[in-house]
mmCIF file of C-alpha atoms (C1' of nucleotides) in Angstrom:
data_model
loop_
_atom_site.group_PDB
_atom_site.id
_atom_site.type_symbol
_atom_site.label_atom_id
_atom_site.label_comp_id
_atom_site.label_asym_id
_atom_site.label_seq_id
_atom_site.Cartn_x
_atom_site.Cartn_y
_atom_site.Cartn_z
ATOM 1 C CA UNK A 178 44.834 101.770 86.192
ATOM 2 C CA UNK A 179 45.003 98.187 86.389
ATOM 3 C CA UNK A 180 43.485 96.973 89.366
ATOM 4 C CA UNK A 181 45.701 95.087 91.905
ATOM 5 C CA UNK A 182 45.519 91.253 92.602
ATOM 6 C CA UNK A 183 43.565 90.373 95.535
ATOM 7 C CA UNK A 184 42.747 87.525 97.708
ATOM 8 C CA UNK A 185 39.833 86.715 99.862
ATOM 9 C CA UNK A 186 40.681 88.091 103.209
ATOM 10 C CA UNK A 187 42.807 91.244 101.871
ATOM 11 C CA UNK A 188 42.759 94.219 104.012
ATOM 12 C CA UNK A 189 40.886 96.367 101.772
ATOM 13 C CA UNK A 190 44.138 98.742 102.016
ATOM 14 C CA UNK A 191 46.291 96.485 99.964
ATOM 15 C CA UNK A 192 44.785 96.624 96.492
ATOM 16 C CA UNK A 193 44.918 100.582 97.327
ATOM 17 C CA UNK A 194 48.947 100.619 97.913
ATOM 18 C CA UNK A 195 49.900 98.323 95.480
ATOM 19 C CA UNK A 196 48.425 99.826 92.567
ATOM 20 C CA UNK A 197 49.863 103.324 93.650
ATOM 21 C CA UNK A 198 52.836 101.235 93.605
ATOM 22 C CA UNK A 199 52.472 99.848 90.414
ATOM 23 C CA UNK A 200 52.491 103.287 89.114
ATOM 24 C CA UNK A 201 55.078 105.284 91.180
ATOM 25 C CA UNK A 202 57.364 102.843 92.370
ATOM 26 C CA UNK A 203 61.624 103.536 91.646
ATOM 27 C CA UNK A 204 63.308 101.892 89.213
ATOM 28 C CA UNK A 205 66.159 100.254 91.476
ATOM 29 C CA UNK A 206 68.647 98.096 90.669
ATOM 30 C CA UNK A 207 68.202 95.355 93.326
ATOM 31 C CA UNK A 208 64.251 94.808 92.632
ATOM 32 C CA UNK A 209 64.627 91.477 90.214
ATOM 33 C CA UNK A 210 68.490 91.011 90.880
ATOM 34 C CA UNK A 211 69.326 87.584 92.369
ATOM 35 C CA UNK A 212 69.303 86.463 95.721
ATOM 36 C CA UNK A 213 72.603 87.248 96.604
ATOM 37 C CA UNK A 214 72.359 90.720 95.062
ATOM 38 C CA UNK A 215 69.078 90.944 97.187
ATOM 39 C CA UNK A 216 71.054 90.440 100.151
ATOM 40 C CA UNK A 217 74.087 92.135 99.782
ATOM 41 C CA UNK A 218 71.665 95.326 99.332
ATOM 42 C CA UNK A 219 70.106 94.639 102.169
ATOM 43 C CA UNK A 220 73.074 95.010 104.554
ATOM 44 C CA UNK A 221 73.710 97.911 102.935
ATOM 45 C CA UNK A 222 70.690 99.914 103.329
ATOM 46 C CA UNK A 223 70.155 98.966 106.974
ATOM 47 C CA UNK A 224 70.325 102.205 108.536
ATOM 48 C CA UNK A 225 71.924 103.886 105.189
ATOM 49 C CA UNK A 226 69.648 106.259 102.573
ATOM 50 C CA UNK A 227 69.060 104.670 98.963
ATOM 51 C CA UNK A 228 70.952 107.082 97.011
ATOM 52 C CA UNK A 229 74.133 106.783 98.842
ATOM 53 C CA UNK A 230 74.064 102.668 98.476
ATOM 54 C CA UNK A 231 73.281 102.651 94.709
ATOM 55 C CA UNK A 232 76.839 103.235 93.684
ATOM 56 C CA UNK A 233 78.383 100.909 96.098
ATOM 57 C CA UNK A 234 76.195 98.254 95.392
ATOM 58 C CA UNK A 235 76.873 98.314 91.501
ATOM 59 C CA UNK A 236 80.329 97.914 92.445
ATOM 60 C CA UNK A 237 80.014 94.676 94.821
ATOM 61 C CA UNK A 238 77.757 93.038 91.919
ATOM 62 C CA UNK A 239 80.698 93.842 90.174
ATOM 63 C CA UNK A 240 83.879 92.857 92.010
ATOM 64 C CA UNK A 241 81.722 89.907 93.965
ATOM 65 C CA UNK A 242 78.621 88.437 91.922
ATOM 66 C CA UNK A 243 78.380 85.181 94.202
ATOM 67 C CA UNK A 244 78.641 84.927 97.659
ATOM 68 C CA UNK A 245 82.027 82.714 97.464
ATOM 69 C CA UNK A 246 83.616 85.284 95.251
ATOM 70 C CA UNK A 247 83.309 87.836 98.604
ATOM 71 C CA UNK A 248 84.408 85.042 100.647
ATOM 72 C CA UNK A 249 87.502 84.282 98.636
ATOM 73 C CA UNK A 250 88.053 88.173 99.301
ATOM 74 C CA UNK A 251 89.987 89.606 102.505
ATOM 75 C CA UNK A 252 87.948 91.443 104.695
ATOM 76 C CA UNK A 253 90.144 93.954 104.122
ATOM 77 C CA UNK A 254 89.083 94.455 100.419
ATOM 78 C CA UNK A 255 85.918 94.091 101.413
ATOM 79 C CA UNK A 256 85.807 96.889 104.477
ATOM 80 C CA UNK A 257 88.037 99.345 101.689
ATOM 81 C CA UNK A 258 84.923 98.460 98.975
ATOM 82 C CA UNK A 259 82.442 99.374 101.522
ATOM 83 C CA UNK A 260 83.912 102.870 102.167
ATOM 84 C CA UNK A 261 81.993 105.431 103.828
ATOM 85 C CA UNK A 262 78.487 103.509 103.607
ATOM 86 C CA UNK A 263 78.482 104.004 107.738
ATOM 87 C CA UNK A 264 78.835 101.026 110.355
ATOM 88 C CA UNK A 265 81.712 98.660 108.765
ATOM 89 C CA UNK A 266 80.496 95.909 111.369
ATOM 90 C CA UNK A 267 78.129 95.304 108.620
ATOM 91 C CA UNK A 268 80.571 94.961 105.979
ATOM 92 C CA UNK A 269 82.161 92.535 108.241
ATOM 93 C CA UNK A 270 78.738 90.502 109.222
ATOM 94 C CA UNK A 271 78.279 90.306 104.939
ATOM 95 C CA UNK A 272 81.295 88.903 104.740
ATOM 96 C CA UNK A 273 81.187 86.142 106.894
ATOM 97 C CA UNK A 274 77.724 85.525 106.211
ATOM 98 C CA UNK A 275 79.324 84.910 102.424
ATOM 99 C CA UNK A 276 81.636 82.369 104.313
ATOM 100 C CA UNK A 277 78.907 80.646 106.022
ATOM 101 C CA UNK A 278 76.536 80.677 102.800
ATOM 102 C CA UNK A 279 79.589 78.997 100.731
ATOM 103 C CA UNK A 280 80.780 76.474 103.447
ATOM 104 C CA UNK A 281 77.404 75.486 104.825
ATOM 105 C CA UNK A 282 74.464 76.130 102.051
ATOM 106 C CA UNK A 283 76.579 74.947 98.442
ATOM 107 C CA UNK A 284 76.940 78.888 97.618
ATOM 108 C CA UNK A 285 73.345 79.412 97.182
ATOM 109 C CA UNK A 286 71.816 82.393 99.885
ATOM 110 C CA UNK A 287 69.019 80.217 102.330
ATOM 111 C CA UNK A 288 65.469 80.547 101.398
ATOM 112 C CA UNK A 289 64.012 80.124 104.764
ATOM 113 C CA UNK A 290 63.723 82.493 107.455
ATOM 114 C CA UNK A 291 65.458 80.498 110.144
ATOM 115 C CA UNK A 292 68.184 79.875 108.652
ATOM 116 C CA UNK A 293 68.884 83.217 106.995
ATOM 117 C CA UNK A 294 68.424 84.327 110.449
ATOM 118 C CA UNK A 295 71.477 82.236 111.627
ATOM 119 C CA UNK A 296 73.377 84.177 109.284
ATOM 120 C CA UNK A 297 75.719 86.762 111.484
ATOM 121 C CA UNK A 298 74.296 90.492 110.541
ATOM 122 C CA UNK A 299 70.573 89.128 109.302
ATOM 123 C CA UNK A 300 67.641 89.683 111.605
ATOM 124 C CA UNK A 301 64.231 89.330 111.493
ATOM 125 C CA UNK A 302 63.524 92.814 109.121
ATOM 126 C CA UNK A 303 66.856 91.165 106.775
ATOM 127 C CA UNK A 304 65.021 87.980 106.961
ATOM 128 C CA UNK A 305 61.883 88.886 106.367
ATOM 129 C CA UNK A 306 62.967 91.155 102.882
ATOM 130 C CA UNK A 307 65.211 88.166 101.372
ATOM 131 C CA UNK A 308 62.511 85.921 101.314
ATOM 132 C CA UNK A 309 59.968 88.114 99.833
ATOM 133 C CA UNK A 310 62.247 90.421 97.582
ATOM 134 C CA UNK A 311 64.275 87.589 96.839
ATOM 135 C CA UNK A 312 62.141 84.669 96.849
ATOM 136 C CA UNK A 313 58.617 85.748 96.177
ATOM 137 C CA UNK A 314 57.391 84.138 99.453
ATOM 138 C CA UNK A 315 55.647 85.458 102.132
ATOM 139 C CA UNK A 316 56.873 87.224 104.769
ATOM 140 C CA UNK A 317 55.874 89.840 107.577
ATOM 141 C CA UNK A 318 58.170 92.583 106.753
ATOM 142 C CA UNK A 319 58.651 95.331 109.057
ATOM 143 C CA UNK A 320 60.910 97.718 108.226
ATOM 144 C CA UNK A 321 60.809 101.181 109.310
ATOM 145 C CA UNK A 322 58.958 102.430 106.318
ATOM 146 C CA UNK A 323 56.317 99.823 106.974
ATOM 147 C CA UNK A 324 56.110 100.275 110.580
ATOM 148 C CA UNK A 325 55.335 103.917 109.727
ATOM 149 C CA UNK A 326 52.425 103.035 107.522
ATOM 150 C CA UNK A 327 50.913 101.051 109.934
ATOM 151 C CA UNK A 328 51.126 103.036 112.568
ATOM 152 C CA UNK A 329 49.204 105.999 111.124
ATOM 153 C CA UNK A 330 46.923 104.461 108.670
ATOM 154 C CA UNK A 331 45.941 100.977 110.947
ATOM 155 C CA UNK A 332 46.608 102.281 114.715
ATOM 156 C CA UNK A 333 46.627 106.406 114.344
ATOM 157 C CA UNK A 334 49.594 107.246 115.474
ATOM 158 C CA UNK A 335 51.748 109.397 114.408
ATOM 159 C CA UNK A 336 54.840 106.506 114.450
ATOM 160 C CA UNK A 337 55.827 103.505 115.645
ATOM 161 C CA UNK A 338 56.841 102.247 118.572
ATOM 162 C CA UNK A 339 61.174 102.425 118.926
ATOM 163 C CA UNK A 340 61.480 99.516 118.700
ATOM 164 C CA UNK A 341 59.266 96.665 116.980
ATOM 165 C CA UNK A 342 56.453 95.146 119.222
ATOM 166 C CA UNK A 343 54.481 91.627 119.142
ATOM 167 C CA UNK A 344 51.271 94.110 118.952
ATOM 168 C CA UNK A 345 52.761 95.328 115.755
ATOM 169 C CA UNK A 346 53.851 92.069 114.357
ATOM 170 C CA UNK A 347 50.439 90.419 115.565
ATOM 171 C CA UNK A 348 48.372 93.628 113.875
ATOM 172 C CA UNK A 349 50.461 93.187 110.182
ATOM 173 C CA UNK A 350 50.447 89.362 110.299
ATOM 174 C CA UNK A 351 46.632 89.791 110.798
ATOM 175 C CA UNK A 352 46.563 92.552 107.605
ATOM 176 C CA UNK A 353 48.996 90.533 105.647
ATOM 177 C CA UNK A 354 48.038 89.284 102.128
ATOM 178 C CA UNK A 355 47.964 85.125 102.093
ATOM 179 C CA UNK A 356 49.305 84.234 98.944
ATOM 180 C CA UNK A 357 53.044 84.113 98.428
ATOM 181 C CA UNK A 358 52.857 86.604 95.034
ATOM 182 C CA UNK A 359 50.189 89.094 96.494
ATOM 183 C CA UNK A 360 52.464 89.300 99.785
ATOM 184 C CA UNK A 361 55.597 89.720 97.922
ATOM 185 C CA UNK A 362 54.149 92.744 95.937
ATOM 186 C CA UNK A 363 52.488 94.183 98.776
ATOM 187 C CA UNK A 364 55.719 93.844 101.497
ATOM 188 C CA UNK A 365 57.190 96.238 98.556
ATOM 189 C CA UNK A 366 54.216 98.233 98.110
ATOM 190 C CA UNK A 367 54.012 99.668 101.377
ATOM 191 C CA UNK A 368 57.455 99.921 102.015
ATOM 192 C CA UNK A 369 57.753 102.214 99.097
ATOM 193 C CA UNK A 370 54.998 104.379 100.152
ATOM 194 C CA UNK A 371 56.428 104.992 103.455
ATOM 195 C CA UNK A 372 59.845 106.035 101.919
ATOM 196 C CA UNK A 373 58.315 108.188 99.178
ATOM 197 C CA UNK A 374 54.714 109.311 100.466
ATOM 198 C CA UNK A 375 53.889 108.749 104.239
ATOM 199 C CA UNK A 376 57.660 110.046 105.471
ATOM 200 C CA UNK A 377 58.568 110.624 108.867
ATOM 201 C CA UNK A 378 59.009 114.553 108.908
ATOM 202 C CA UNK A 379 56.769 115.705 106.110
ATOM 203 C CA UNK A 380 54.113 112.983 104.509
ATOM 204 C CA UNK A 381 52.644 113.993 101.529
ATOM 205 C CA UNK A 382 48.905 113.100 102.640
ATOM 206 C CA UNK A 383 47.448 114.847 99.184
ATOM 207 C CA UNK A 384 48.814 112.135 97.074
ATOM 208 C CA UNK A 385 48.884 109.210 99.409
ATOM 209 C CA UNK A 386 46.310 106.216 98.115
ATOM 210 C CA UNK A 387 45.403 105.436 101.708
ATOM 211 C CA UNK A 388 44.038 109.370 102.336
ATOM 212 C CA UNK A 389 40.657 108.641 102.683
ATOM 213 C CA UNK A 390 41.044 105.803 105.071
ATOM 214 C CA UNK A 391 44.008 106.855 106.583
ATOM 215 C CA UNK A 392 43.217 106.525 110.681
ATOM 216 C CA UNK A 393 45.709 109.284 111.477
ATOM 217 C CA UNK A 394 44.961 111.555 108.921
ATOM 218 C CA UNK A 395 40.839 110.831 110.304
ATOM 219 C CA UNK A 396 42.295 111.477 113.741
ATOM 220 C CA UNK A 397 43.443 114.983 112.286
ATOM 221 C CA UNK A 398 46.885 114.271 112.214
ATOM 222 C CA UNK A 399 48.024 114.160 116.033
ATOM 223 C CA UNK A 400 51.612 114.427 117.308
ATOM 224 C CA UNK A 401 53.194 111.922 119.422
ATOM 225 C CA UNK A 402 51.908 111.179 122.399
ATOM 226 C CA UNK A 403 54.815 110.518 124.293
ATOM 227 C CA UNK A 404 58.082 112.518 122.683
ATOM 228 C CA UNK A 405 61.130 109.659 121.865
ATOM 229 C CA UNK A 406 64.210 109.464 123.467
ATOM 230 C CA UNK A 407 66.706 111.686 121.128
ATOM 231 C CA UNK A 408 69.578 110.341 119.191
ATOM 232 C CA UNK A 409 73.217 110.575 121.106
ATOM 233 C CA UNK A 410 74.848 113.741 119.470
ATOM 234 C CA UNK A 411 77.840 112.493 117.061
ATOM 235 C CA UNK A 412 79.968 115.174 117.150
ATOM 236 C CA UNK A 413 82.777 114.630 119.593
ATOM 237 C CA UNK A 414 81.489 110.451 119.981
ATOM 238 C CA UNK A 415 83.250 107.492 120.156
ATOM 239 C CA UNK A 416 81.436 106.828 117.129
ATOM 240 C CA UNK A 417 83.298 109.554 115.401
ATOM 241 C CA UNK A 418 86.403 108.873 116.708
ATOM 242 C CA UNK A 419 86.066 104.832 115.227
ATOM 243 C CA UNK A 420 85.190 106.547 111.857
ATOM 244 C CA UNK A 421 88.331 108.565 111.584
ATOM 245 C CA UNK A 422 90.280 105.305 112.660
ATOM 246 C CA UNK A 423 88.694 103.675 109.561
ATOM 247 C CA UNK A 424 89.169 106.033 107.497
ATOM 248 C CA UNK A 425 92.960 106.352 107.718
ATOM 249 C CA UNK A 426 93.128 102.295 107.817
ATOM 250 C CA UNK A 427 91.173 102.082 104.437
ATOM 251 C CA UNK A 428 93.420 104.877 102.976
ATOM 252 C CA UNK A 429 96.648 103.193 104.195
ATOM 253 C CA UNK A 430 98.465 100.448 101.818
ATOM 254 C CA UNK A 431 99.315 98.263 104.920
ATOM 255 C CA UNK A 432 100.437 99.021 108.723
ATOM 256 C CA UNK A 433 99.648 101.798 110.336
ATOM 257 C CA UNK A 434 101.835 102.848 113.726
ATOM 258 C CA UNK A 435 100.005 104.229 117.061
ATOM 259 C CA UNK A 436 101.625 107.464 116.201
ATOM 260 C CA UNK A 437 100.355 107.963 112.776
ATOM 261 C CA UNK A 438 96.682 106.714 114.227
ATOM 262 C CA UNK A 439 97.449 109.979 116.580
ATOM 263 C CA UNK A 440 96.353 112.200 113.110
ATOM 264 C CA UNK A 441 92.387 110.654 113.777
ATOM 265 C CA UNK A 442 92.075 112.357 116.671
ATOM 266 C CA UNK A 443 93.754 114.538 119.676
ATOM 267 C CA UNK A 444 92.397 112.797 122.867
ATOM 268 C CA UNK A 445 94.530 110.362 123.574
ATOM 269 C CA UNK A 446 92.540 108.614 126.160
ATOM 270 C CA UNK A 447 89.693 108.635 123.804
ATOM 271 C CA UNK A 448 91.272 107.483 120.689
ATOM 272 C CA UNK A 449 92.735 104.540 122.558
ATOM 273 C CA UNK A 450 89.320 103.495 123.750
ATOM 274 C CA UNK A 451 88.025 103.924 120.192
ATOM 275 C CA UNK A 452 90.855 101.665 119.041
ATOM 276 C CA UNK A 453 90.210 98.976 121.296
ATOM 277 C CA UNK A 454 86.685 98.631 120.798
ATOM 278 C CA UNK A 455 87.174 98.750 116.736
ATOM 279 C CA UNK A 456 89.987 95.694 117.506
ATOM 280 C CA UNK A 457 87.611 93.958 119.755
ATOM 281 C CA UNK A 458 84.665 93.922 116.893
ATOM 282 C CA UNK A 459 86.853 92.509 114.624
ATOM 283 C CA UNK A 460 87.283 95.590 112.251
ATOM 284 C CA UNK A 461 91.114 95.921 112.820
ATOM 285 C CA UNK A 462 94.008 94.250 113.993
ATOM 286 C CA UNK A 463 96.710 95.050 116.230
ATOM 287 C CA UNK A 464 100.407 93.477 115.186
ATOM 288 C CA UNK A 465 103.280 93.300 117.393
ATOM 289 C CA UNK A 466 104.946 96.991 118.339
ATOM 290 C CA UNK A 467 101.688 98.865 118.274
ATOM 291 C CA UNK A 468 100.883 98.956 114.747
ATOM 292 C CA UNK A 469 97.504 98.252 113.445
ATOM 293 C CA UNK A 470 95.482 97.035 109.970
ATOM 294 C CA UNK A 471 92.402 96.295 108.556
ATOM 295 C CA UNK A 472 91.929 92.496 108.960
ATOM 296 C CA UNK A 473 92.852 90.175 106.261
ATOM 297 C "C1'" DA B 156 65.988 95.823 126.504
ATOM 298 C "C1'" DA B 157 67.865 100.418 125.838
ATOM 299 C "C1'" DG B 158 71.802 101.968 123.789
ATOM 300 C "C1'" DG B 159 75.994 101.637 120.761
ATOM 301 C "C1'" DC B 160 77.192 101.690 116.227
ATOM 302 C "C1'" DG B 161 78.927 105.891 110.708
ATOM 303 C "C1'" DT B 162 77.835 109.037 107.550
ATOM 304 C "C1'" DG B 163 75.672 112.627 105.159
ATOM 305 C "C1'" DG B 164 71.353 114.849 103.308
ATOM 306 C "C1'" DT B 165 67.597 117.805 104.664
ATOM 307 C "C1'" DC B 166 65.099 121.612 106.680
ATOM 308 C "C1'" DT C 233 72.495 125.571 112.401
ATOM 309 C "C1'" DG C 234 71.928 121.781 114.836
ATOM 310 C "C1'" DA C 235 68.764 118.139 115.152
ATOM 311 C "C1'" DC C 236 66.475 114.697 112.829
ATOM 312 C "C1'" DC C 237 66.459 110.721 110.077
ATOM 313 C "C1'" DA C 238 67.912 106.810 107.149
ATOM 314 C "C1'" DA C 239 65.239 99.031 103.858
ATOM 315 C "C1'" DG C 240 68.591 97.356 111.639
ATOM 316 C "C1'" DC C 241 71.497 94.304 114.260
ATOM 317 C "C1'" DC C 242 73.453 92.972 118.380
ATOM 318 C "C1'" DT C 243 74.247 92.658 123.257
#
DNA sequence: AAGGCGTGGTC
DNA sequence: TGACCAAGCCT
């Protein structure tokens, strides 16, 4: 095995994670694709499992290569293209962050945190992954997987936090290779291992490079300490409701009346709600008489 | 600053 | 089977 690149300073699990990485990482399409290509899988994987992006993802590069080519599309095109990755607000947030990259940075995606950070739908984990995946530079990146990691092999715990803490971000940036290239390989080092080897329901501790040093696998392998907050049930949700609303609108070749919007769901008061709340983010339009679109 | 926001695979 | 979980963002 070759050994990894190291710096002086390097937590002495780095060299450990990138060279299991150098061996076991996936073949996907986005590692080495442009910037824009960088981004564009970005949005989509927020929240969404790899396997179920890779074909949609091939098909933006496709149909949309640049950011102005998406932002000479309707959002309409671009909600249909999207279909049934999971929240559309994202679609929407990619799209106009297309506008905003043509009209206010020549067409070319930012290379600095801030101001990919002004761009609607990109937040500090987005950010964070453009610059290093993207741009080679260094960057904290803390992304589920990589939260995960930390957690057990650095604190002990059996996962993070909900949501992401300035004792977490203070702990990585402290663990956090120097160099731009060393940073870059590691931010997609340990992500890797936490969505292959140190998973949230069942790691795989026998083949994990950090086993032997691994602070929650030394602590015997605790539970949490305080059980999180469950996830609203979906059935029967708003949520679900909004989905069936999108689903007819991306079938439908233009308007679509109240009464054929009735076929998403029986509870009137409930589909109306739905409605409203997809028309006030943006992801459809009402016309006059009560008949509704995707927006153009 | 918790909770809303889609969809589908997994166990 | 139903509950969990998935390269988060926004308010």
């Amino acid at each position: 095995m070759t050994p990894a690149p190291e710096s002086a300073g390097t937590a002495p699990i780095v060299p450990a994670v990138v060279d299991w990485f150098l061996e076991n990482q996936r073949p996907l399409p986005w590692r080495g694709a442009d910037p824009w290509g960088v981004l564009v899988s970005e949005f989509m994987l927020q929240q969404t499992p790899v396997h179920r992006v890779l074909p949609v993802w091939h098909d933006w590069q496709e149909r949309w290569p640049t950011p102005s080519a998406l932002a000479d599309a309707s959002v309409a095109d671009a909600l249909r293209a999207w279909g049934r990755l999971g929240y559309p607000r994202r679609a929407r947030r990619l799209h106009e962050a297309a506008t905003a990259i043509t009209e206010n940075h020549e067409g070319v995606v930012p290379d600095s945190e801030e101001e990919l950070r002004a761009l609607p739908g990109v937040g500090e984990y987005t950010a964070a992954a453009v610059m290093a995946f993207a741009y080679g530079r260094r960057s904290i990146v803390l992304d589920t997987n990589v939260r995960r990691v930390l957690a057990r092999a650095v604190e002990g715990r059996a996962l993070p936090p909900a949501h992401v803490t300035t004792v977490e971000r203070t702990s990585a940036t402290a663990l956090w290779p120097t160099s731009d290239d060393v940073s870059a390989l590691w931010s997609a080092s340990v992500m890797e291992l936490g969505a292959l080897v140190c998973t949230a329901r069942s790691p795989e501790c026998d083949v994990c490079p950090l086993q032997s040093t691994c602070a929650w696998v030394r602590a015997g392998r605790p539970a949490l300490a305080h059980v999180p907050r469950r996830q609203a049930r979906f059935e029967g949700s708003d949520r679900q409701v909004r989905g069936r609303i999108m689903a007819l609108l991306r079938d439908a070749d233009s308007f679509l009346t109240a009464s054929a919007l009735a076929a998403a769901w029986p509870d009137a008061e409930q589909r109306d709600r739905a409605l409203a709340g997809l028309v006030a983010d943006g992801l459809v339009v009402r016309h006059g008489r009560g008949s509704y679109s995707l927006p153009e």
